[in-house]
Coordinates of C-alpha atoms and ligand atoms in Angstrom, one line a residue:
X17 CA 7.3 156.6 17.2
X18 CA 7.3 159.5 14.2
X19 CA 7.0 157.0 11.6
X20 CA 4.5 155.0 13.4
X21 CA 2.4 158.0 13.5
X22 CA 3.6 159.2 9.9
X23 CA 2.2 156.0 8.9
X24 CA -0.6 155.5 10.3
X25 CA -3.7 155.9 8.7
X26 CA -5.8 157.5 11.4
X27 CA -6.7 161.4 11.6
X28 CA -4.6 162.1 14.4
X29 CA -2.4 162.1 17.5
X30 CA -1.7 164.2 20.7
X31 CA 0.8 162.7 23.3
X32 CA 0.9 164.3 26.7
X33 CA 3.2 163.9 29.5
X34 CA 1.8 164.1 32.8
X35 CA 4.9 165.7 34.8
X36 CA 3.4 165.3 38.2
X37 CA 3.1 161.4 38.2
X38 CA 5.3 161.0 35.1
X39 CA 2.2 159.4 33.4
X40 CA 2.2 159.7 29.5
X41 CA -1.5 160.1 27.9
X42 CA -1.6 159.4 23.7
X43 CA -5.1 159.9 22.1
X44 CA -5.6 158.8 18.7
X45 CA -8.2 160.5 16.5
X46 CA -8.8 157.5 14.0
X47 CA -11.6 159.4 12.3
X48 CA -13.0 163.2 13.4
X49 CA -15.6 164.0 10.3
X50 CA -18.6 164.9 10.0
X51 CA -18.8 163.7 13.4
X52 CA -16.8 164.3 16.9
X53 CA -15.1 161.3 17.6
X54 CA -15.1 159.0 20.7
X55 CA -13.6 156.1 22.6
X56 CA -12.6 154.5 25.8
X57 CA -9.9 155.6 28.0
X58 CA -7.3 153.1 29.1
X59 CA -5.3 153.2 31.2
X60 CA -2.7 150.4 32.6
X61 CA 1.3 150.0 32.8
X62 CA 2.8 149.2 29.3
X63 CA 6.1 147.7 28.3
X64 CA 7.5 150.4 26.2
X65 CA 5.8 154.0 24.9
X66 CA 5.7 151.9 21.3
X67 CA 3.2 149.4 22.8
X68 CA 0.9 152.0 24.6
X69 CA 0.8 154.2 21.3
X70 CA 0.1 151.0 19.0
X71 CA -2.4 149.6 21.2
X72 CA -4.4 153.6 21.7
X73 CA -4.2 153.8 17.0
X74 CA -5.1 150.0 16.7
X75 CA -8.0 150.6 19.5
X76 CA -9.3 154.1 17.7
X77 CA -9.6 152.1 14.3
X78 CA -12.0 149.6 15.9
X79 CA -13.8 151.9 17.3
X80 CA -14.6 153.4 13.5
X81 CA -15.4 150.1 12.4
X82 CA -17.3 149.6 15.9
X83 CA -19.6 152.5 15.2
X84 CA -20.2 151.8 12.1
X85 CA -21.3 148.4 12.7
X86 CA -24.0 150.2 15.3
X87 CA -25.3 152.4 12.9
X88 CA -23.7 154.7 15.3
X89 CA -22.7 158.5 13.6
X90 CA -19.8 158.8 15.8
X91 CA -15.7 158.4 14.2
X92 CA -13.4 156.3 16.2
X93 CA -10.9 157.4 18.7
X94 CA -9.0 156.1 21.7
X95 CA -7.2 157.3 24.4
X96 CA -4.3 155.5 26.5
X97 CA -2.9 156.2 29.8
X98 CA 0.8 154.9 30.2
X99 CA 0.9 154.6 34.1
X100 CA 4.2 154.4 35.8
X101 CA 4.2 150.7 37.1
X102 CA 4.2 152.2 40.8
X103 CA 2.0 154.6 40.8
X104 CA 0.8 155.8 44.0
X105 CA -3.6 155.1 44.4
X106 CA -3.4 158.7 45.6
X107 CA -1.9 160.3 42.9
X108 CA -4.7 158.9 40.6
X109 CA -7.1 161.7 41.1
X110 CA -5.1 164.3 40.3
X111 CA -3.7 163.0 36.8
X112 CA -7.5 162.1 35.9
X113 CA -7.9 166.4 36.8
X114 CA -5.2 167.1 34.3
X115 CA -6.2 164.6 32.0
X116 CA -9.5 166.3 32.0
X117 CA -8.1 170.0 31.1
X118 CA -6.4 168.1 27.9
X119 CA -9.6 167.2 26.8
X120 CA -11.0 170.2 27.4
X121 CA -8.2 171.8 25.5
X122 CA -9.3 169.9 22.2
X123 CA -12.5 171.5 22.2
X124 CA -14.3 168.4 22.1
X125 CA -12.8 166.7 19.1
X126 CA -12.2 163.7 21.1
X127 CA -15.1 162.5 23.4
X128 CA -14.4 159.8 25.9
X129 CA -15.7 157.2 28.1
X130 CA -14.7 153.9 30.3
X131 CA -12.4 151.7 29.5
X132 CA -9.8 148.6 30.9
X133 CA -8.6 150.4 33.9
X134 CA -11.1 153.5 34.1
X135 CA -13.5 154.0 36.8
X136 CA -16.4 155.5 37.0
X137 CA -14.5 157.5 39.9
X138 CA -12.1 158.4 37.5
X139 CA -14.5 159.6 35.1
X140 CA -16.0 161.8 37.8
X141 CA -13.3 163.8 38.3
X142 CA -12.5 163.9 34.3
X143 CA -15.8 165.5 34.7
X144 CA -14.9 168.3 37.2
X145 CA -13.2 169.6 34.2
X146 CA -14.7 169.1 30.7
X147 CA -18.0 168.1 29.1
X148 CA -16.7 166.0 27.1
X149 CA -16.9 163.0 28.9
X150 CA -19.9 160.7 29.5
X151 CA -20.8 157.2 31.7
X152 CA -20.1 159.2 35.1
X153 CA -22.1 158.4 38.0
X154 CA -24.2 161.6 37.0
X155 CA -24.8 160.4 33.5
X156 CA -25.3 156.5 32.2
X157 CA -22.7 155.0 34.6
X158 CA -20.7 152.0 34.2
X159 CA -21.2 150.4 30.7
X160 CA -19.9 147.1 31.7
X161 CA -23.3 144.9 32.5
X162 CA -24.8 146.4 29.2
X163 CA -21.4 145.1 27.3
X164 CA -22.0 141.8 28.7
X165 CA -25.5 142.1 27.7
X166 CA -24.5 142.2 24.7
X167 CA -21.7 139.4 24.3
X168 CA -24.9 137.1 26.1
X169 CA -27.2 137.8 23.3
X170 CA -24.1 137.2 20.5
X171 CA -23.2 133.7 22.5
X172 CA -26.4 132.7 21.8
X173 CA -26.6 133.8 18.1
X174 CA -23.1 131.8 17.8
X175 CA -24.9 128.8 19.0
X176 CA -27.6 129.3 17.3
X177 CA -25.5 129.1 14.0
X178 CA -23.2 126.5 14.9
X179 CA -25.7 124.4 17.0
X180 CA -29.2 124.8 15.3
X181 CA -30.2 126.2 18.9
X182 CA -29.8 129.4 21.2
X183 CA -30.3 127.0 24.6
X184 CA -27.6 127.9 27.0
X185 CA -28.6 125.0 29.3
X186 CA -25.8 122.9 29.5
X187 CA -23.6 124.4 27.7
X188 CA -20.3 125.3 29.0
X189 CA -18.7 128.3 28.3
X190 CA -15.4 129.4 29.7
X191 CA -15.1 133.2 30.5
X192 CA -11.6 134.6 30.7
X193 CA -11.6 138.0 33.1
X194 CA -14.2 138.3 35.7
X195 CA -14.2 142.0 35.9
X196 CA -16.5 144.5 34.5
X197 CA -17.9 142.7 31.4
X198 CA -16.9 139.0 32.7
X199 CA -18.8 139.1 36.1
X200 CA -22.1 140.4 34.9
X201 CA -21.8 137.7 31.7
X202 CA -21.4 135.2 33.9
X203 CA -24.3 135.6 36.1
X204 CA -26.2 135.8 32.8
X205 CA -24.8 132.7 31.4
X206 CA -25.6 130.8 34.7
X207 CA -28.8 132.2 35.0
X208 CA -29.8 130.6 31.6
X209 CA -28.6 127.2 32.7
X210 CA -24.8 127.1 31.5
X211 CA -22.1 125.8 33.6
X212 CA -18.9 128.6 33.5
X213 CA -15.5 127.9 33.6
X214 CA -14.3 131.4 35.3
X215 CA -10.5 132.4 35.3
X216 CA -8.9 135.9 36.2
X217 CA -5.3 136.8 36.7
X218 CA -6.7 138.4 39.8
X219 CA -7.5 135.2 41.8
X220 CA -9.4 136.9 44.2
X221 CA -12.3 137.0 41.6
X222 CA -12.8 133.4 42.1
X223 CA -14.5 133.9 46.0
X224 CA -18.1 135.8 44.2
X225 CA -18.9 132.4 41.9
X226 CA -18.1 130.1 44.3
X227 CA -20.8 128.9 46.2
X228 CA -22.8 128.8 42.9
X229 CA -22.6 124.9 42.0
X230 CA -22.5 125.7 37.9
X231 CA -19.3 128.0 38.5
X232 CA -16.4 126.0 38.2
X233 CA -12.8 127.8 38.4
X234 CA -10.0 127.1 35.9
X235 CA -6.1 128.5 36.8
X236 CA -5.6 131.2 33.9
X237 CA -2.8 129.0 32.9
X238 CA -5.6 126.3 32.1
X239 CA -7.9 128.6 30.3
X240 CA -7.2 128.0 26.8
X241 CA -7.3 124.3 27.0
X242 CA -10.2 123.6 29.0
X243 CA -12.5 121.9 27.0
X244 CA -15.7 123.9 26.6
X245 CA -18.2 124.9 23.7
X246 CA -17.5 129.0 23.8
X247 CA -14.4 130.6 25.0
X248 CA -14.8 134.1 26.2
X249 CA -12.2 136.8 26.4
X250 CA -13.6 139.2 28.0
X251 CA -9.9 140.8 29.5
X252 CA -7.1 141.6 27.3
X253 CA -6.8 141.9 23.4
X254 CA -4.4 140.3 21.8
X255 CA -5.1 136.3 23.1
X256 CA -6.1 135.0 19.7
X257 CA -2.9 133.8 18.1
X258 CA -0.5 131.4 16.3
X259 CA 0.1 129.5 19.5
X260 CA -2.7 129.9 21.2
X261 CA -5.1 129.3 18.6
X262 CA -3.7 125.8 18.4
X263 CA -4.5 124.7 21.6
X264 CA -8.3 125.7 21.8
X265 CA -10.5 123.1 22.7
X266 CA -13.9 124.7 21.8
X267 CA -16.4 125.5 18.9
X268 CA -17.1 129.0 19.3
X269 CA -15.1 132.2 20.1
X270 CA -16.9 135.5 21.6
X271 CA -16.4 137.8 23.9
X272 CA -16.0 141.0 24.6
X273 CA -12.0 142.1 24.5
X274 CA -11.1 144.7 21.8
X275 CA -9.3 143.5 18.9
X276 CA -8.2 140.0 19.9
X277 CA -6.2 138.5 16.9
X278 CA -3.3 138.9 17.7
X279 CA -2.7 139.0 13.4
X280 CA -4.9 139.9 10.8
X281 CA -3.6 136.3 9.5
X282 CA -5.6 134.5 13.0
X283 CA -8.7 134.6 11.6
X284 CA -7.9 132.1 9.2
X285 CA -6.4 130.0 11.5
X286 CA -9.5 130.0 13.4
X287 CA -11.5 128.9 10.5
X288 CA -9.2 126.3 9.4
X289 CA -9.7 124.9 13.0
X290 CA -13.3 125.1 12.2
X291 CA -14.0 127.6 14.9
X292 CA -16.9 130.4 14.6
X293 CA -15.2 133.4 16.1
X294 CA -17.5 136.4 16.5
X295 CA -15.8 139.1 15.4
X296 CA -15.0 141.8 18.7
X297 CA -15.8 144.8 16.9
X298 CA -19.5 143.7 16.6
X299 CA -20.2 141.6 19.7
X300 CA -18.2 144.9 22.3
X301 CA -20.7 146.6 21.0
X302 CA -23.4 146.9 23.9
X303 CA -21.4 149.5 25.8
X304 CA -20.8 151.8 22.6
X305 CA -24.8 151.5 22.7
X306 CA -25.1 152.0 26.1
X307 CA -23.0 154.9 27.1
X308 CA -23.8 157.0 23.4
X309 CA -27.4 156.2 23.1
X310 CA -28.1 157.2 26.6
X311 CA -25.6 159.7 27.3
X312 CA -25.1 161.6 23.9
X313 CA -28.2 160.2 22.0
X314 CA -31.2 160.3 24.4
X315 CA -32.4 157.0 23.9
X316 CA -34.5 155.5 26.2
X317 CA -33.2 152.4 28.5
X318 CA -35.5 150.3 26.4
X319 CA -34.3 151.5 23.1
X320 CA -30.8 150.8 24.7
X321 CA -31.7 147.8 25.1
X322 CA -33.6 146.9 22.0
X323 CA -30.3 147.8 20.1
X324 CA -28.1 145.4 22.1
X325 CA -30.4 142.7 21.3
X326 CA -30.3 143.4 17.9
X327 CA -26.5 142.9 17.8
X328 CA -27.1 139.1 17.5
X329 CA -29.5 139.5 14.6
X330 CA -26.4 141.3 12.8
X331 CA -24.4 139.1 13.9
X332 CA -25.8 136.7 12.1
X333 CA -25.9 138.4 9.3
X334 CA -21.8 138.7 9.7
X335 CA -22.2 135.0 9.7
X336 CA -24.2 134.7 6.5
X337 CA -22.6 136.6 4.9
X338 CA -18.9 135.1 5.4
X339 CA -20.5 131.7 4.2
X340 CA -21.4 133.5 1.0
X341 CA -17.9 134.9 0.5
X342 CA -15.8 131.8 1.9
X343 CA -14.0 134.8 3.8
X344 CA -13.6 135.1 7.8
X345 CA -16.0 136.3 10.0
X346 CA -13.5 138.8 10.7
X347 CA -13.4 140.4 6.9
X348 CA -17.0 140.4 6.4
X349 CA -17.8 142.4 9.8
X350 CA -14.8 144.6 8.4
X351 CA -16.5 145.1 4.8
X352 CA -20.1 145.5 6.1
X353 CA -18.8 148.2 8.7
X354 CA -17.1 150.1 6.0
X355 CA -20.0 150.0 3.7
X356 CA -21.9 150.9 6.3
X357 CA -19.5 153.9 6.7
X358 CA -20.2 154.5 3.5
X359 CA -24.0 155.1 3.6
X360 CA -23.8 157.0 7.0
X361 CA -21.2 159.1 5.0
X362 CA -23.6 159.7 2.2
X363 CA -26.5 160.6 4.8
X364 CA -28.4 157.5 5.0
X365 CA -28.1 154.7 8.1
X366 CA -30.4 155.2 11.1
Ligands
LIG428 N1 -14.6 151.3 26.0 C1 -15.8 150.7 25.6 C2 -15.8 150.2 24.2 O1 -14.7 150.2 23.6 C3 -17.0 151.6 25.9 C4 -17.0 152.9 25.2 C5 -17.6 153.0 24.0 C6 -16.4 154.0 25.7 C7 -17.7 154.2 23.3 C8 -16.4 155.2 25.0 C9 -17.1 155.3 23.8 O2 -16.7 149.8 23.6

């Protein structure tokens, strides 16, 4: 783990263990000047401490390349809650408590929000004990419709590119997670006319779509081959990959999981399969607006929401842009985020 950290070429790393619930926290500081930086908090069982520290450093780096993208000044961090696999519900509040005096600790160097696995609840009691929190039930709230918000308006500048036309209607898209992002995207999608092919590890998701006659449910073990003009991850990173990349059966790629090539490398698989993958670190971006603009940057909710629409115009501009090149989708939203970077470093950006 000290070489992973040793090598890593983020600001920094603190790793707490929560003795009470035997809970380990890591927060990585990819980037902390000029600006504070910020970043979901995750929390979920992992398979070994090496997996829950790569996933918090991978995850803080997006979120640099994530603000930048948003013109957002903000650097990127992340913070990862290892839970022990049987973890007591009741025991939750307390660790969030603790996890709140570590924050409050670092002065405010690390800012944090929701995440996969954290609760508006949770960030209540966070709350009880630092500032530097936001997206509780006091502040913004739950980012997750305004993340889907934004993955709708980038499905429709996908299809726009790849189609010739935005129109949803009849168009089936297949959303993979129902939960905070994947529910409210769906009742979007359907609302404009789309059929969706819903699938969730948690089954129990299936009984809110149901009666709605363009829902159709697909078995998660079904989900990557079900033949459908978008797939959307909106669940775990990670699902892009060799194998999986080879069974797709659709034109389009977006959604809202962080960071899900699996490889650097997947990209270009996906683009040899002729696929237009929207690239996560742009098309997530809705909550980042959401929970920042709101909570930490007094934007109105209609300048919230003005700048979540504008995410398919760049967007678009990813696209362009990659054409130019002959890259990936993926390395041009990389390089325009870091030059971006650049020109918020150098005091311009909005
Ligand atoms: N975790 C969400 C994301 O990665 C929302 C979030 C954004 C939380 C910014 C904190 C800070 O986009």
């Amino acid at each position: 783990m000290h070489e992973m950290i040793r090598t890593w070429d983020g600001a920094f790393v603190v790793t707490h263990h929560d003795a009470p619930t035997g809970a380990m926290v890591y927060i990585a500081v990819h980037r902390s000047t000029p600006e504070a930086a910020c970043g979901g908090t995750r929390q979920r069982s992992y398979s070994s401490p090496e997996r829950a520290l790569q996933d918090a450093m991978g995850l803080a780096e997006t979120m640099t390349l994530k603000f930048a993208l948003l013109d957002l000044p903000r650097g990127g961090g992340k913070a990862v809650i290892d839970l022990p696999a049987d973890l007591p519900a009741e025991a939750r509040a307390g660790l969030m408590e603790r996890y709140g005096l570590l924050l409050e600790s670092l002065g405010g160097v690390f800012q944090t929000g929701a995440d996969l696995g954290t609760s508006v609840a949770d960030l209540d009691r966070v709350a009880g004990k630092t500032r530097h929190v936001f997206g509780t039930s006091q502040g913004r709230g739950d980012p997750g419709p305004s993340t889907a918000l934004g993955v709708y308006t980038g499905i429709r500048a996908c299809l726009q590119h790849r189609f010739g036309s935005d129109s949803l209607d009849h168009r089936r898209v297949l959303v993979q997670g129902l939960g905070g992002v994947g529910a409210p995207l769906t009742r979007r999608l359907l609302e404009a006319g789309a059929t969706v092919l819903g699938t969730d590890v948690d089954t129990g998701q299936r009984a809110h779509f149901e009666e709605n006659p363009g829902f159709q449910w697909v078995a998660p073990e079904d989900a990557l081959t079900a033949d459908c003009d978008v797939f959307a991850p909106c669940a775990m990173g990670g699902v892009l990959n060799r194998e999986s990349i080879s069974r797709l059966s659709c034109a389009i790629v977006a959604g809202s999981a962080n960071n899900q090539l699996a490889q650097p490398e997947d990209a270009e698989l996906l683009q040899d399969r002729g696929i237009l993958h929207a690239p996560d670190i742009l098309i997530s971006g809705g909550g980042a607006l959401y929970l920042l603009g709101g909570d930490t940057l007094g934007w109105t909710g209609e300048e919230i929401e003005a700048r979540i629409l504008g995410l398919g115009q760049r967007l678009l501009e990813v696209f362009r842009q990659a054409e130019e090149r002959g890259c990936t989708t993926q390395s041009a939203a990389v390089e325009l985020a870091r030059s971006l970077r650049q020109q918020l470093d150098r005091g311009g950006g909005s």
